[in-house]
Amino acid sequence: MTFEEYIAYFNQSLDSLDHEEVGRFVDLLVDAYENDRTVFVIGNGGSAANASHFANDLAKGTLRSMDQTKRLRALSLTDNVALMTAYGNDEGYASIFEQQLRTYARPGDIVVAISGSGNSPNVIGAIEWANANGLHTVGVTGFGGGKLKQIAASTVHVPLNDMCTSESVHSVIFHYVAIELQKRLYQ
C-alpha cells in the first residue's frame, strides 16, 4: 500500500464513523464539567497511550486559563504504574482498573474505556463494576466492538478490522473532542 492509498483508507475510516455517537460523547463530557464529575480513562497497549493522552487533553487542554478554578477533572488509570502493578501482582492483571475505580470513583463519574477488540478482561471487569455502581460508561472500540460495545452505556465505535488504524482514528476523535470542549465549556 502506498502512503496515498493509506490516506484514502484512513479518510474512508473517518467517514464510516457515526457522528451522532461522537456528538453524544462531547455532550456527556460537557455535563461532567458542569456537574463536577471525574472522567476516568482506561485501556491497554496503544489504547493505554491514547488514554493517557486523552486524559491530559481533557484536564489541561480544555483550560482557558491556568488560573481558573473550575476544571474538567480527568485521570488516566493507566498512569499510576506503582498502583497498577501492585494490584496486578497481588490481585491479578484483570483487576487493575476496577480496583482503582473502587478507590477513586463516585456515582455519576464517567469511565471511558478504550479497547480495539472490546474484549480486554481488565476493561470489561472495570466497566461491569462501573455499571453496577452508578458510573456512566463509554466504550471506544474498533473491530466489531466486542463485549465492551454491548455493555457500555454509550459507545464510539470505529468499524474497522485494523488495530493500528483504529487507534489512530480514536486519537483523531479524542483530539476533536478536546477542541470542541474548548469551545463549548466557555460559551
PDB file of C-alpha atoms in Angstrom:
ATOM      1  CA  MET A   1       0.000   0.000   0.000  1.00  0.00           C
ATOM      2  CA  THR A   2       1.346   3.413  -0.891  1.00  0.00           C
ATOM      3  CA  PHE A   3       1.071   6.318   1.514  1.00  0.00           C
ATOM      4  CA  GLU A   4      -1.549   7.898  -0.765  1.00  0.00           C
ATOM      5  CA  GLU A   5      -3.576   4.670  -0.601  1.00  0.00           C
ATOM      6  CA  TYR A   6      -3.254   4.655   3.192  1.00  0.00           C
ATOM      7  CA  ILE A   7      -4.507   8.251   3.381  1.00  0.00           C
ATOM      8  CA  ALA A   8      -7.555   7.262   1.289  1.00  0.00           C
ATOM      9  CA  TYR A   9      -8.113   4.239   3.558  1.00  0.00           C
ATOM     10  CA  PHE A  10      -7.783   6.434   6.661  1.00  0.00           C
ATOM     11  CA  ASN A  11     -10.228   9.009   5.306  1.00  0.00           C
ATOM     12  CA  GLN A  12     -12.732   6.237   4.481  1.00  0.00           C
ATOM     13  CA  SER A  13     -12.339   5.065   8.085  1.00  0.00           C
ATOM     14  CA  LEU A  14     -13.172   8.542   9.359  1.00  0.00           C
ATOM     15  CA  ASP A  15     -16.153   8.726   7.009  1.00  0.00           C
ATOM     16  CA  SER A  16     -17.524   5.486   8.485  1.00  0.00           C
ATOM     17  CA  LEU A  17     -17.924   6.992  11.961  1.00  0.00           C
ATOM     18  CA  ASP A  18     -21.321   7.653  13.480  1.00  0.00           C
ATOM     19  CA  HIS A  19     -21.157  11.415  14.025  1.00  0.00           C
ATOM     20  CA  GLU A  20     -24.049  11.281  16.490  1.00  0.00           C
ATOM     21  CA  GLU A  21     -22.045   8.954  18.758  1.00  0.00           C
ATOM     22  CA  VAL A  22     -19.210  11.467  18.801  1.00  0.00           C
ATOM     23  CA  GLY A  23     -21.646  14.329  19.494  1.00  0.00           C
ATOM     24  CA  ARG A  24     -23.214  12.456  22.421  1.00  0.00           C
ATOM     25  CA  PHE A  25     -19.714  11.817  23.774  1.00  0.00           C
ATOM     26  CA  VAL A  26     -18.966  15.555  23.737  1.00  0.00           C
ATOM     27  CA  ASP A  27     -22.319  16.280  25.419  1.00  0.00           C
ATOM     28  CA  LEU A  28     -21.513  13.778  28.164  1.00  0.00           C
ATOM     29  CA  LEU A  29     -18.167  15.441  28.858  1.00  0.00           C
ATOM     30  CA  VAL A  30     -19.751  18.905  28.944  1.00  0.00           C
ATOM     31  CA  ASP A  31     -22.177  17.516  31.520  1.00  0.00           C
ATOM     32  CA  ALA A  32     -19.230  16.103  33.502  1.00  0.00           C
ATOM     33  CA  TYR A  33     -17.640  19.551  33.599  1.00  0.00           C
ATOM     34  CA  GLU A  34     -20.870  21.297  34.562  1.00  0.00           C
ATOM     35  CA  ASN A  35     -21.645  18.786  37.333  1.00  0.00           C
ATOM     36  CA  ASP A  36     -18.128  18.371  38.738  1.00  0.00           C
ATOM     37  CA  ARG A  37     -17.758  14.740  37.711  1.00  0.00           C
ATOM     38  CA  THR A  38     -14.438  12.962  37.234  1.00  0.00           C
ATOM     39  CA  VAL A  39     -13.624  11.299  33.924  1.00  0.00           C
ATOM     40  CA  PHE A  40     -11.520   8.149  34.226  1.00  0.00           C
ATOM     41  CA  VAL A  41      -9.882   6.785  31.071  1.00  0.00           C
ATOM     42  CA  ILE A  42      -8.610   3.209  30.698  1.00  0.00           C
ATOM     43  CA  GLY A  43      -7.048   0.982  28.043  1.00  0.00           C
ATOM     44  CA  ASN A  44      -4.180  -1.421  27.299  1.00  0.00           C
ATOM     45  CA  GLY A  45      -1.182  -1.090  24.971  1.00  0.00           C
ATOM     46  CA  GLY A  46      -1.777   1.565  22.312  1.00  0.00           C
ATOM     47  CA  SER A  47      -5.153   2.257  23.936  1.00  0.00           C
ATOM     48  CA  ALA A  48      -3.308   2.938  27.224  1.00  0.00           C
ATOM     49  CA  ALA A  49      -1.211   5.528  25.406  1.00  0.00           C
ATOM     50  CA  ASN A  50      -4.400   7.054  23.955  1.00  0.00           C
ATOM     51  CA  ALA A  51      -5.944   7.005  27.460  1.00  0.00           C
ATOM     52  CA  SER A  52      -3.009   8.954  28.892  1.00  0.00           C
ATOM     53  CA  HIS A  53      -3.040  11.457  26.061  1.00  0.00           C
ATOM     54  CA  PHE A  54      -6.822  11.940  26.156  1.00  0.00           C
ATOM     55  CA  ALA A  55      -6.927  12.439  29.942  1.00  0.00           C
ATOM     56  CA  ASN A  56      -4.157  15.025  29.581  1.00  0.00           C
ATOM     57  CA  ASP A  57      -6.065  16.844  26.846  1.00  0.00           C
ATOM     58  CA  LEU A  58      -9.236  16.830  28.956  1.00  0.00           C
ATOM     59  CA  ALA A  59      -7.588  18.053  32.160  1.00  0.00           C
ATOM     60  CA  LYS A  60      -5.168  20.605  30.736  1.00  0.00           C
ATOM     61  CA  GLY A  61      -6.026  21.047  27.081  1.00  0.00           C
ATOM     62  CA  THR A  62      -9.538  22.289  27.808  1.00  0.00           C
ATOM     63  CA  LEU A  63      -8.386  25.084  30.124  1.00  0.00           C
ATOM     64  CA  ARG A  64      -8.963  28.666  29.100  1.00  0.00           C
ATOM     65  CA  SER A  65      -6.526  29.896  31.761  1.00  0.00           C
ATOM     66  CA  MET A  66      -4.062  28.244  34.106  1.00  0.00           C
ATOM     67  CA  ASP A  67      -5.566  30.386  36.884  1.00  0.00           C
ATOM     68  CA  GLN A  68      -9.119  29.112  36.560  1.00  0.00           C
ATOM     69  CA  THR A  69     -10.666  27.272  39.467  1.00  0.00           C
ATOM     70  CA  LYS A  70     -13.339  25.222  37.716  1.00  0.00           C
ATOM     71  CA  ARG A  71     -11.747  22.485  35.627  1.00  0.00           C
ATOM     72  CA  LEU A  72     -12.653  19.262  33.887  1.00  0.00           C
ATOM     73  CA  ARG A  73     -11.279  16.539  36.156  1.00  0.00           C
ATOM     74  CA  ALA A  74      -9.806  13.660  34.155  1.00  0.00           C
ATOM     75  CA  LEU A  75      -7.404  10.873  35.079  1.00  0.00           C
ATOM     76  CA  SER A  76      -5.938   8.036  33.083  1.00  0.00           C
ATOM     77  CA  LEU A  77      -5.865   4.938  35.266  1.00  0.00           C
ATOM     78  CA  THR A  78      -3.017   3.647  33.088  1.00  0.00           C
ATOM     79  CA  ASP A  79      -0.596   6.194  34.532  1.00  0.00           C
ATOM     80  CA  ASN A  80      -0.140   5.065  38.153  1.00  0.00           C
ATOM     81  CA  VAL A  81       2.366   2.311  37.463  1.00  0.00           C
ATOM     82  CA  ALA A  82       3.094   1.537  41.120  1.00  0.00           C
ATOM     83  CA  LEU A  83      -0.581   1.045  41.995  1.00  0.00           C
ATOM     84  CA  MET A  84      -1.351  -0.822  38.743  1.00  0.00           C
ATOM     85  CA  THR A  85       1.494  -3.253  39.267  1.00  0.00           C
ATOM     86  CA  ALA A  86       0.656  -3.738  42.950  1.00  0.00           C
ATOM     87  CA  TYR A  87      -2.916  -4.715  42.048  1.00  0.00           C
ATOM     88  CA  GLY A  88      -1.666  -6.793  39.123  1.00  0.00           C
ATOM     89  CA  ASN A  89       0.811  -8.650  41.301  1.00  0.00           C
ATOM     90  CA  ASP A  90      -1.450  -9.178  44.312  1.00  0.00           C
ATOM     91  CA  GLU A  91      -4.920  -9.467  42.755  1.00  0.00           C
ATOM     92  CA  GLY A  92      -4.289 -10.233  39.078  1.00  0.00           C
ATOM     93  CA  TYR A  93      -3.998  -8.089  35.976  1.00  0.00           C
ATOM     94  CA  ALA A  94      -7.741  -8.352  35.285  1.00  0.00           C
ATOM     95  CA  SER A  95      -8.437  -6.177  38.351  1.00  0.00           C
ATOM     96  CA  ILE A  96      -6.058  -3.249  37.770  1.00  0.00           C
ATOM     97  CA  PHE A  97      -8.708  -0.792  36.580  1.00  0.00           C
ATOM     98  CA  GLU A  98     -11.630  -1.991  38.683  1.00  0.00           C
ATOM     99  CA  GLN A  99      -9.623  -1.707  41.904  1.00  0.00           C
ATOM    100  CA  GLN A 100      -8.589   1.871  41.078  1.00  0.00           C
ATOM    101  CA  LEU A 101     -12.208   2.770  40.344  1.00  0.00           C
ATOM    102  CA  ARG A 102     -13.201   1.293  43.706  1.00  0.00           C
ATOM    103  CA  THR A 103     -10.717   3.688  45.307  1.00  0.00           C
ATOM    104  CA  TYR A 104     -11.353   6.877  43.349  1.00  0.00           C
ATOM    105  CA  ALA A 105     -14.736   6.823  41.606  1.00  0.00           C
ATOM    106  CA  ARG A 106     -18.069   8.173  42.789  1.00  0.00           C
ATOM    107  CA  PRO A 107     -21.548   7.555  41.393  1.00  0.00           C
ATOM    108  CA  GLY A 108     -22.129   9.842  38.413  1.00  0.00           C
ATOM    109  CA  ASP A 109     -18.482   9.827  37.345  1.00  0.00           C
ATOM    110  CA  ILE A 110     -17.587   8.673  33.844  1.00  0.00           C
ATOM    111  CA  VAL A 111     -15.369   5.810  32.711  1.00  0.00           C
ATOM    112  CA  VAL A 112     -14.084   5.996  29.132  1.00  0.00           C
ATOM    113  CA  ALA A 113     -12.828   2.546  28.171  1.00  0.00           C
ATOM    114  CA  ILE A 114     -10.704   2.291  25.034  1.00  0.00           C
ATOM    115  CA  SER A 115     -10.308  -1.163  23.527  1.00  0.00           C
ATOM    116  CA  GLY A 116      -9.697  -2.009  19.897  1.00  0.00           C
ATOM    117  CA  SER A 117     -11.119  -5.506  20.300  1.00  0.00           C
ATOM    118  CA  GLY A 118     -13.631  -4.591  23.002  1.00  0.00           C
ATOM    119  CA  ASN A 119     -12.771  -7.808  24.838  1.00  0.00           C
ATOM    120  CA  SER A 120      -9.925  -6.976  27.239  1.00  0.00           C
ATOM    121  CA  PRO A 121     -10.768  -8.681  30.566  1.00  0.00           C
ATOM    122  CA  ASN A 122      -9.465  -5.828  32.734  1.00  0.00           C
ATOM    123  CA  VAL A 123     -11.508  -3.293  30.749  1.00  0.00           C
ATOM    124  CA  ILE A 124     -14.657  -5.445  30.798  1.00  0.00           C
ATOM    125  CA  GLY A 125     -14.338  -6.031  34.567  1.00  0.00           C
ATOM    126  CA  ALA A 126     -13.963  -2.306  35.217  1.00  0.00           C
ATOM    127  CA  ILE A 127     -16.977  -1.457  33.060  1.00  0.00           C
ATOM    128  CA  GLU A 128     -19.131  -4.112  34.708  1.00  0.00           C
ATOM    129  CA  TRP A 129     -18.191  -2.720  38.130  1.00  0.00           C
ATOM    130  CA  ALA A 130     -18.793   0.864  36.968  1.00  0.00           C
ATOM    131  CA  ASN A 131     -22.210  -0.026  35.532  1.00  0.00           C
ATOM    132  CA  ALA A 132     -23.183  -1.708  38.809  1.00  0.00           C
ATOM    133  CA  ASN A 133     -22.046   1.269  40.889  1.00  0.00           C
ATOM    134  CA  GLY A 134     -23.727   4.240  39.229  1.00  0.00           C
ATOM    135  CA  LEU A 135     -20.996   5.455  36.884  1.00  0.00           C
ATOM    136  CA  HIS A 136     -21.665   6.315  33.250  1.00  0.00           C
ATOM    137  CA  THR A 137     -19.623   4.138  30.908  1.00  0.00           C
ATOM    138  CA  VAL A 138     -18.353   4.872  27.404  1.00  0.00           C
ATOM    139  CA  GLY A 139     -16.794   2.210  25.203  1.00  0.00           C
ATOM    140  CA  VAL A 140     -14.465   3.404  22.450  1.00  0.00           C
ATOM    141  CA  THR A 141     -13.908   0.383  20.223  1.00  0.00           C
ATOM    142  CA  GLY A 142     -12.738  -0.961  16.894  1.00  0.00           C
ATOM    143  CA  PHE A 143     -13.326  -4.239  15.050  1.00  0.00           C
ATOM    144  CA  GLY A 144     -16.849  -5.486  15.902  1.00  0.00           C
ATOM    145  CA  GLY A 145     -16.836  -3.719  19.264  1.00  0.00           C
ATOM    146  CA  GLY A 146     -16.709  -6.922  21.290  1.00  0.00           C
ATOM    147  CA  LYS A 147     -18.338  -7.206  24.694  1.00  0.00           C
ATOM    148  CA  LEU A 148     -17.469  -3.597  25.546  1.00  0.00           C
ATOM    149  CA  LYS A 149     -19.763  -2.285  22.826  1.00  0.00           C
ATOM    150  CA  GLN A 150     -22.572  -4.432  24.242  1.00  0.00           C
ATOM    151  CA  ILE A 151     -22.236  -3.420  27.909  1.00  0.00           C
ATOM    152  CA  ALA A 152     -21.129   0.232  27.833  1.00  0.00           C
ATOM    153  CA  ALA A 153     -23.915   2.774  28.316  1.00  0.00           C
ATOM    154  CA  SER A 154     -22.534   4.838  25.407  1.00  0.00           C
ATOM    155  CA  THR A 155     -20.239   3.918  22.549  1.00  0.00           C
ATOM    156  CA  VAL A 156     -17.983   5.463  19.960  1.00  0.00           C
ATOM    157  CA  HIS A 157     -17.304   2.663  17.522  1.00  0.00           C
ATOM    158  CA  VAL A 158     -14.741   2.549  14.718  1.00  0.00           C
ATOM    159  CA  PRO A 159     -15.952  -0.293  12.470  1.00  0.00           C
ATOM    160  CA  LEU A 160     -12.502  -1.260  11.269  1.00  0.00           C
ATOM    161  CA  ASN A 161     -10.653  -4.595  11.478  1.00  0.00           C
ATOM    162  CA  ASP A 162      -7.244  -2.973  11.812  1.00  0.00           C
ATOM    163  CA  MET A 163      -5.834  -2.223  15.269  1.00  0.00           C
ATOM    164  CA  CYS A 164      -3.267   0.387  14.196  1.00  0.00           C
ATOM    165  CA  THR A 165      -5.685   2.458  12.169  1.00  0.00           C
ATOM    166  CA  SER A 166      -8.459   2.051  14.767  1.00  0.00           C
ATOM    167  CA  GLU A 167      -6.110   3.507  17.381  1.00  0.00           C
ATOM    168  CA  SER A 168      -5.231   6.360  15.021  1.00  0.00           C
ATOM    169  CA  VAL A 169      -8.918   7.114  14.421  1.00  0.00           C
ATOM    170  CA  HIS A 170      -9.512   7.009  18.188  1.00  0.00           C
ATOM    171  CA  SER A 171      -6.780   9.628  18.566  1.00  0.00           C
ATOM    172  CA  VAL A 172      -8.431  11.848  15.932  1.00  0.00           C
ATOM    173  CA  ILE A 173     -11.765  11.533  17.758  1.00  0.00           C
ATOM    174  CA  PHE A 174     -10.149  12.443  21.077  1.00  0.00           C
ATOM    175  CA  HIS A 175      -8.437  15.487  19.589  1.00  0.00           C
ATOM    176  CA  TYR A 176     -11.700  16.638  18.041  1.00  0.00           C
ATOM    177  CA  VAL A 177     -13.473  16.177  21.394  1.00  0.00           C
ATOM    178  CA  ALA A 178     -10.841  18.250  23.213  1.00  0.00           C
ATOM    179  CA  ILE A 179     -11.053  21.047  20.642  1.00  0.00           C
ATOM    180  CA  GLU A 180     -14.857  21.050  20.750  1.00  0.00           C
ATOM    181  CA  LEU A 181     -14.797  21.122  24.564  1.00  0.00           C
ATOM    182  CA  GLN A 182     -12.510  24.157  24.485  1.00  0.00           C
ATOM    183  CA  LYS A 183     -15.302  25.985  22.631  1.00  0.00           C
ATOM    184  CA  ARG A 184     -18.319  24.617  24.478  1.00  0.00           C
ATOM    185  CA  LEU A 185     -17.106  24.866  28.079  1.00  0.00           C
ATOM    186  CA  TYR A 186     -16.721  28.641  27.869  1.00  0.00           C
ATOM    187  CA  GLN A 187     -19.636  29.806  25.697  1.00  0.00           C
TER     188      GLN A 187
END
